[in-house]
Coordinates of C-alpha atoms in Angstrom, one line a residue:
M1 CA -5.5 249.5 -114.2
R2 CA -5.5 252.7 -116.2
K3 CA -9.5 253.5 -115.2
A4 CA -8.2 252.9 -111.7
S5 CA -5.8 254.7 -112.0
D6 CA -7.7 257.7 -114.3
E7 CA -10.4 257.8 -111.0
L8 CA -7.6 258.8 -108.5
V9 CA -6.6 261.2 -110.2
A10 CA -9.8 262.4 -110.4
K11 CA -10.0 262.4 -106.7
L12 CA -6.8 263.8 -106.1
L13 CA -7.1 267.0 -108.5
P14 CA -10.2 268.7 -110.0
K15 CA -10.5 268.7 -113.5
A16 CA -9.6 272.5 -113.6
M17 CA -5.7 272.0 -112.2
A18 CA -5.3 268.7 -114.1
G19 CA -4.3 270.4 -117.4
L20 CA -1.3 271.9 -116.1
N21 CA -0.8 270.4 -112.6
L22 CA -0.6 266.3 -113.4
A23 CA 2.3 265.2 -115.2
V24 CA 2.0 261.5 -117.5
L25 CA 5.4 259.8 -117.5
E26 CA 6.1 256.9 -120.3
G27 CA 9.7 255.7 -120.9
A28 CA 11.0 258.0 -118.4
S29 CA 13.6 257.2 -116.1
P30 CA 14.5 257.5 -112.3
A31 CA 15.8 260.6 -112.7
E32 CA 13.8 262.3 -114.4
V33 CA 10.5 261.1 -112.5
A34 CA 12.4 262.4 -109.5
R35 CA 13.4 265.7 -111.1
D36 CA 9.5 266.1 -111.8
L37 CA 8.2 265.2 -108.2
A38 CA 10.7 267.9 -106.8
T39 CA 9.0 270.2 -109.5
A40 CA 6.2 272.9 -108.5
P41 CA 3.5 272.9 -110.3
M42 CA 2.1 275.7 -111.8
F43 CA -1.1 276.3 -109.5
R44 CA -0.6 275.9 -105.9
G45 CA -2.5 273.1 -105.1
R46 CA -1.5 269.2 -105.3
K47 CA 0.6 268.3 -108.2
V48 CA -0.1 264.6 -109.3
V49 CA 2.8 262.8 -111.1
V50 CA 1.6 259.3 -112.6
V51 CA 4.2 257.1 -114.0
R52 CA 3.3 253.9 -116.5
D53 CA 4.9 251.1 -116.2
P54 CA 8.1 252.4 -116.1
E55 CA 11.0 250.3 -116.9
F56 CA 13.8 250.7 -114.0
L57 CA 10.7 248.8 -111.5
Q58 CA 10.5 245.7 -114.1
P59 CA 12.5 242.3 -113.2
K60 CA 15.2 241.8 -115.6
K61 CA 14.1 237.9 -116.7
G62 CA 11.0 235.9 -116.3
R63 CA 9.0 238.3 -118.2
A64 CA 6.0 236.9 -120.3
D65 CA 6.9 239.3 -123.4
G66 CA 9.2 241.3 -122.7
L67 CA 8.8 243.4 -126.0
S68 CA 4.9 243.4 -126.0
K69 CA 4.7 246.9 -124.2
I70 CA 7.2 248.4 -126.6
K71 CA 5.4 247.1 -129.7
D72 CA 2.2 248.1 -128.2
A73 CA 3.8 251.7 -127.9
W74 CA 5.3 251.7 -131.7
N75 CA 2.1 250.0 -133.7
V76 CA 0.0 252.8 -132.0
G77 CA 2.4 255.8 -133.4
R78 CA 4.0 256.4 -130.2
R79 CA 7.4 255.7 -131.4
R80 CA 9.3 257.7 -129.2
V81 CA 7.5 255.8 -126.0
A82 CA 8.4 252.7 -127.5
A83 CA 12.1 253.9 -128.5
N84 CA 12.8 255.1 -124.4
R85 CA 11.3 251.9 -123.7
A86 CA 13.5 249.4 -125.6
L87 CA 16.8 251.9 -124.7
A88 CA 16.0 251.4 -121.3
L89 CA 15.2 247.9 -121.7
M90 CA 18.5 247.0 -122.8
A91 CA 20.2 248.9 -120.9
K92 CA 18.8 246.5 -117.9
A93 CA 21.9 244.0 -119.6
G94 CA 24.2 246.6 -120.3
F95 CA 23.2 247.0 -123.8
G96 CA 23.1 250.0 -125.5
L97 CA 21.7 251.4 -129.2
E98 CA 24.4 248.6 -131.0
M99 CA 22.1 245.9 -129.2
L100 CA 18.9 247.5 -130.9
L101 CA 20.9 247.8 -134.5
A102 CA 22.1 244.3 -134.7
P103 CA 20.2 242.1 -132.3
D104 CA 21.9 239.0 -130.3
P105 CA 19.0 236.3 -130.4
E106 CA 21.6 234.3 -128.6
A107 CA 22.8 237.1 -125.7
L108 CA 19.3 238.6 -125.4
A109 CA 18.2 235.3 -124.3
R110 CA 20.8 234.6 -122.1
E111 CA 20.7 238.2 -120.5
L112 CA 16.9 239.2 -120.6
D113 CA 15.0 235.8 -121.0
L114 CA 13.7 237.2 -124.3
E115 CA 13.2 234.3 -127.1
T116 CA 13.0 236.8 -131.0
E117 CA 12.8 235.1 -134.0
E118 CA 13.3 236.8 -137.4
A119 CA 10.0 239.1 -137.2
D120 CA 11.7 240.6 -134.2
A121 CA 15.1 241.1 -135.1
A122 CA 13.8 243.1 -138.1
F123 CA 11.2 245.0 -135.5
L124 CA 14.5 245.6 -132.7
K125 CA 16.5 247.6 -136.0
A126 CA 13.7 249.7 -137.1
L127 CA 13.4 250.4 -133.4
G128 CA 17.8 251.4 -133.6
E129 CA 17.3 252.9 -136.6
F130 CA 14.6 255.6 -135.4
C131 CA 16.5 256.0 -132.0
Q132 CA 19.5 256.7 -134.2
A133 CA 18.2 259.4 -136.4
E134 CA 16.3 260.5 -133.2
G135 CA 19.6 260.8 -131.4
L136 CA 17.9 258.8 -128.1
T137 CA 20.1 257.6 -126.2
A138 CA 19.5 254.7 -123.2
P139 CA 18.3 256.7 -119.7
E140 CA 20.0 257.5 -117.2
G141 CA 19.0 254.2 -115.0
D142 CA 20.3 255.0 -111.2
T143 CA 17.0 254.8 -109.3
R144 CA 19.9 257.0 -106.2
A145 CA 17.8 260.1 -106.9
L146 CA 14.5 258.9 -106.7
E147 CA 15.3 257.3 -103.2
A148 CA 16.6 259.9 -101.7
L149 CA 13.2 261.7 -102.9
L150 CA 11.1 259.6 -101.6
E151 CA 13.3 259.0 -98.5
K152 CA 13.3 262.7 -97.6
G153 CA 9.7 263.1 -98.5
L154 CA 8.3 264.3 -101.6
P155 CA 7.3 268.1 -101.4
K156 CA 3.6 268.9 -99.2
D157 CA 0.1 268.3 -101.4
H158 CA 3.1 266.3 -104.5
H159 CA 1.5 262.6 -105.4
L160 CA 2.7 259.3 -107.0
I161 CA 0.9 256.6 -108.3
V162 CA 2.6 254.4 -110.2
E163 CA 0.6 252.0 -112.9
A164 CA 2.7 248.3 -113.2
Q165 CA 1.7 245.2 -114.5
Q166 CA 4.7 243.5 -113.1
I167 CA 7.6 244.6 -110.4
D168 CA 10.9 243.3 -108.9
S169 CA 9.6 244.1 -105.6
R170 CA 13.8 242.7 -104.6
T171 CA 14.9 245.9 -105.4
A172 CA 15.8 248.2 -103.1
L173 CA 13.5 251.3 -104.9
A174 CA 10.7 248.7 -105.2
K175 CA 10.7 248.1 -101.3
K176 CA 10.6 251.7 -100.4
L177 CA 7.4 252.6 -102.9
L178 CA 5.7 249.1 -101.1
K179 CA 6.7 250.5 -98.0
M180 CA 5.5 254.2 -98.1
G181 CA 3.0 253.7 -100.1
V182 CA -0.3 251.7 -100.8
S183 CA -0.4 248.9 -103.1
V184 CA -3.9 248.0 -104.9
E185 CA -3.9 244.4 -107.2
H186 CA -5.9 244.7 -110.5
K187 CA -6.3 241.5 -111.9
V188 CA -7.4 240.7 -115.4
E189 CA -8.7 237.3 -115.9
R190 CA -6.3 235.4 -118.3
E191 CA -9.6 232.9 -119.3
L192 CA -10.3 234.2 -122.9
R193 CA -14.1 232.8 -122.6
K194 CA -14.8 234.1 -119.0
L195 CA -13.3 237.8 -119.9
D196 CA -16.0 240.5 -119.8
I197 CA -14.5 243.7 -121.3
R198 CA -18.5 245.5 -122.3
A199 CA -17.2 248.0 -119.6
V200 CA -14.0 248.7 -121.0
V201 CA -15.6 249.3 -124.2
A202 CA -18.2 251.4 -122.9
D203 CA -15.9 253.5 -120.8
V204 CA -13.9 254.5 -123.8
L205 CA -16.5 254.6 -126.4
K206 CA -18.8 257.0 -124.4
P207 CA -17.4 260.2 -125.5
F208 CA -17.3 259.6 -129.1
K209 CA -21.0 258.5 -128.7
K210 CA -19.9 255.1 -130.2
R211 CA -21.6 251.5 -129.1
L212 CA -19.4 248.3 -130.4
A213 CA -21.9 245.4 -132.4
P214 CA -21.6 242.0 -130.1
E215 CA -20.2 240.1 -133.4
G216 CA -17.6 243.2 -133.2
E217 CA -16.9 243.0 -129.4
Q218 CA -16.3 239.2 -129.7
L219 CA -13.9 239.6 -132.6
L220 CA -11.8 242.3 -130.1
K221 CA -11.4 240.3 -127.4
D222 CA -10.3 237.5 -129.6
L223 CA -7.5 240.5 -131.2
C224 CA -6.3 241.6 -128.2
G225 CA -7.1 239.4 -125.3
G226 CA -7.0 241.2 -121.7
N227 CA -4.6 243.8 -122.7
M228 CA -6.5 246.5 -121.6
R229 CA -3.7 249.1 -122.7
L230 CA -4.0 248.2 -125.9
L231 CA -8.1 247.3 -125.7
Q232 CA -8.8 251.2 -125.5
S233 CA -6.1 252.5 -127.7
E234 CA -7.9 249.9 -130.5
L235 CA -11.5 251.5 -129.5
E236 CA -9.8 254.8 -129.7
K237 CA -8.8 254.2 -133.5
L238 CA -12.2 252.4 -134.0
A239 CA -13.9 255.1 -133.3
V240 CA -12.0 258.2 -135.3
Y241 CA -12.0 255.5 -138.1
V242 CA -15.8 255.5 -138.2
G243 CA -16.3 259.5 -137.7
D244 CA -19.5 260.9 -137.6
E245 CA -20.9 258.3 -140.4
R246 CA -22.4 255.8 -138.1
P247 CA -23.2 255.3 -134.2
T248 CA -22.2 251.4 -134.4
I249 CA -19.1 249.9 -134.9
E250 CA -18.6 246.7 -137.0
A251 CA -17.2 243.4 -136.7
A252 CA -15.9 244.2 -140.1
D253 CA -14.6 247.3 -138.9
V254 CA -12.5 245.9 -136.3
R255 CA -11.7 242.8 -139.0
L256 CA -10.6 246.1 -141.2
L257 CA -8.1 247.9 -138.5
V258 CA -7.5 245.0 -135.9
R259 CA -4.6 242.9 -136.2
R260 CA -3.9 239.9 -133.5
A261 CA -1.7 241.2 -130.8
R262 CA -2.9 239.4 -127.7
E263 CA -0.4 238.9 -125.2
E264 CA -0.7 235.4 -125.1
E265 CA -1.0 234.6 -128.6
F266 CA 1.5 232.5 -128.1
R267 CA 0.1 230.6 -125.0
E268 CA -3.0 230.1 -127.5
I269 CA -1.1 227.4 -129.8
A270 CA 1.3 226.3 -127.2
D271 CA -1.5 225.3 -125.3
A272 CA -2.9 223.5 -128.9
I273 CA 0.0 222.1 -129.1
G274 CA 0.8 221.0 -125.7
A275 CA -2.8 219.3 -125.8
R276 CA -2.1 217.7 -129.1
N277 CA -4.6 219.1 -130.8
L278 CA -3.8 219.5 -134.4
K279 CA -7.7 221.4 -134.8
A280 CA -7.2 223.9 -133.0
A281 CA -3.7 224.2 -133.7
I282 CA -3.9 224.4 -138.1
H283 CA -6.9 226.9 -136.8
Y284 CA -4.4 229.6 -135.0
V285 CA -2.0 229.0 -137.9
E286 CA -4.9 229.8 -140.1
V287 CA -6.5 233.2 -138.2
A288 CA -2.0 233.9 -138.0
L289 CA -1.6 233.8 -141.7
D290 CA -5.3 235.5 -142.4
Q291 CA -4.1 238.1 -140.9
E292 CA -0.7 238.6 -142.9
E293 CA 1.3 237.0 -139.8
P294 CA 4.7 235.9 -141.3
A295 CA 4.8 232.4 -141.9
L296 CA 8.5 232.3 -140.7
R297 CA 7.2 234.6 -137.1
I298 CA 4.7 231.4 -136.4
H299 CA 7.5 228.9 -137.5
G300 CA 9.2 230.2 -134.8
A301 CA 7.1 230.2 -132.1
I302 CA 6.1 226.9 -132.6
A303 CA 10.0 225.9 -132.6
S304 CA 10.3 227.8 -130.0
I305 CA 7.1 225.8 -127.8
V306 CA 8.3 222.4 -129.4
R307 CA 12.2 222.9 -128.2
R308 CA 10.7 223.8 -124.2
L309 CA 8.4 220.1 -124.6
L310 CA 11.1 218.8 -125.0
E311 CA 13.7 220.1 -122.6
D312 CA 10.7 219.8 -120.2
R313 CA 10.2 216.1 -121.0
M314 CA 13.9 215.2 -120.6
R315 CA 14.9 217.5 -117.3
W316 CA 11.5 216.1 -115.3
G317 CA 12.3 212.0 -116.7
A318 CA 16.0 212.9 -115.2
L319 CA 14.2 214.0 -112.1
G320 CA 12.5 210.6 -111.7
F321 CA 9.3 212.2 -113.0
G322 CA 6.4 210.4 -115.0
A323 CA 3.1 210.8 -116.7
R324 CA 1.6 209.2 -113.7
T325 CA 3.4 211.8 -111.3
T326 CA 0.3 213.2 -109.4
Q327 CA -0.8 217.0 -108.7
R328 CA 0.8 216.6 -105.0
E329 CA 3.7 215.2 -105.7
F330 CA 4.5 217.5 -108.2
N331 CA 4.0 220.5 -106.0
G332 CA 6.1 219.1 -103.6
R333 CA 9.2 217.6 -105.2
G334 CA 8.8 219.4 -108.1
M335 CA 8.0 222.8 -107.1
E336 CA 11.1 222.4 -104.4
A337 CA 13.4 222.2 -107.6
L338 CA 11.9 224.5 -109.7
A339 CA 12.7 226.8 -107.2
E340 CA 16.1 226.1 -107.3
E341 CA 16.4 226.5 -110.4
A342 CA 14.7 230.2 -109.7
K343 CA 17.1 231.2 -107.0
E344 CA 20.0 230.1 -109.2
R345 CA 18.5 232.2 -112.4
G346 CA 17.5 235.2 -109.9
T347 CA 13.7 234.8 -111.6
R348 CA 10.5 233.7 -109.8
V349 CA 8.9 230.8 -109.8
P350 CA 5.7 230.5 -111.6
H351 CA 2.3 230.0 -109.6
P352 CA 2.4 226.1 -109.1
F353 CA -0.9 225.6 -111.3
V354 CA 0.8 227.0 -114.3
C355 CA 3.6 224.7 -113.6
W356 CA 1.7 222.0 -113.5
L357 CA 0.0 222.5 -116.5
G358 CA 3.2 222.7 -118.1
F359 CA 4.4 219.3 -117.4
Q360 CA 1.5 217.5 -118.1
A361 CA 1.8 219.2 -121.5
C362 CA 5.2 217.7 -121.8
M363 CA 4.0 214.4 -120.1
R364 CA 1.3 213.8 -123.5
F365 CA 4.4 213.0 -125.3
E366 CA 7.3 210.7 -125.3
P367 CA 11.1 211.9 -125.5
R368 CA 11.2 210.1 -129.3
E369 CA 8.0 211.9 -130.3
L370 CA 9.5 215.1 -129.4
V371 CA 12.6 214.7 -131.5
R372 CA 10.7 213.7 -134.2
A373 CA 8.7 217.0 -134.1
L374 CA 11.8 218.7 -134.0
L375 CA 13.0 217.2 -137.0
A376 CA 10.0 218.4 -138.2
V377 CA 10.2 221.8 -137.5
A378 CA 14.0 221.6 -139.0
Q379 CA 12.5 220.7 -142.1
A380 CA 9.6 223.1 -142.1
D381 CA 12.1 225.8 -141.8
V382 CA 14.5 224.5 -144.7
E383 CA 11.0 224.4 -146.7
L384 CA 9.7 228.1 -145.9
K385 CA 13.6 229.4 -147.0
S386 CA 13.4 228.0 -149.7
G387 CA 9.9 228.9 -151.0
G388 CA 7.5 226.6 -149.4
V389 CA 3.3 227.5 -149.5
G390 CA 3.4 228.6 -146.0
R391 CA 0.0 227.3 -145.1
L392 CA 0.9 223.9 -146.8
V393 CA 4.4 223.6 -144.4
L394 CA 2.7 225.2 -141.2
E395 CA -0.1 222.7 -141.4
R396 CA 2.2 219.3 -142.6
M397 CA 4.8 220.4 -139.6
L398 CA 2.0 220.3 -137.1
F399 CA 0.6 217.1 -138.0
K400 CA 3.9 215.5 -137.7
V401 CA 4.5 217.3 -134.3
C402 CA 0.4 216.6 -132.9
Q403 CA 0.5 213.2 -134.6
R404 CA 1.1 210.4 -132.7
G405 CA 2.9 207.0 -133.0
A406 CA 6.1 205.1 -133.0

């Protein structure tokens, strides 16, 4: 998406004008975007305003990970951008700085669909303290100024480019943008084994005159997944680290500098548990612990997965579905039930095939097995907080979660 945006900017603006006639906004409010769009450029001619992942266009609920972009920005040192994003996200639910300083997991889950663990709460608190120290406040969320400018029409030769991984197309502002502009969709391969990052790697490293060793490329793909923005920042960091000493970035450099940050990292452990694949689940835990991921955070992710499996198993059972339910029946009656739920919650219905995979996962367990798994999770929580060895506690818990039996 970033590459496509950059190519569009290059077609609209000569390089000589890009320095002064191009504005790139991240974490900006609708009013700030409107002001920048309405302001004349430094040099006569075209002006381009690029807005990256605007929080005011994001859905309030139903995101894969509402904190991922905030964490990405924070982890690469862009703390003010991360803080502005966090404040804007909190403002969607009517929360202010106090929710960052003292996160309420129940309120965040209820209002924003954010499942937060202890590590997330500590991260949000650090964000809040940074906002307090810098005097940052929630950006103005009123979209009327930007809507009015779009309705009136942008000044001559002024162009707006919006980069967004997800938007709430029901809002008045999104409808105006989609009606007046051109929507270009770019899909990233979600299945890791099919994901090809070679072109991105070559483009990012070309200015640095570097190349990435094949083993390093595979490792970086495993760590960053389809998060192209994070992949780009990590490649730039690696190129700077290697410096002028050598032309090739090796796997050892990637292991040293890049932490696991894949957006779908919890989906990986969820898939393993849903398939009752003990070997894959333990492998995930071993890699995460080797990269200094807190054992309690891993435990929290597994706890959420088991709770979700139990909730889904009980819900589908109550609706008369079972392990012998066909995909055709599920796509009919099952998706109708999910559509009703989504309508009540004001969220989008996931793709039917994704829902079908989740249904199959919960149906691999009997309700009593999931209750037993939840008890194992609770016991592991006590052990971890009582000084238990993280690796042993988590592996023992996973054995109980994945095993079959009475």
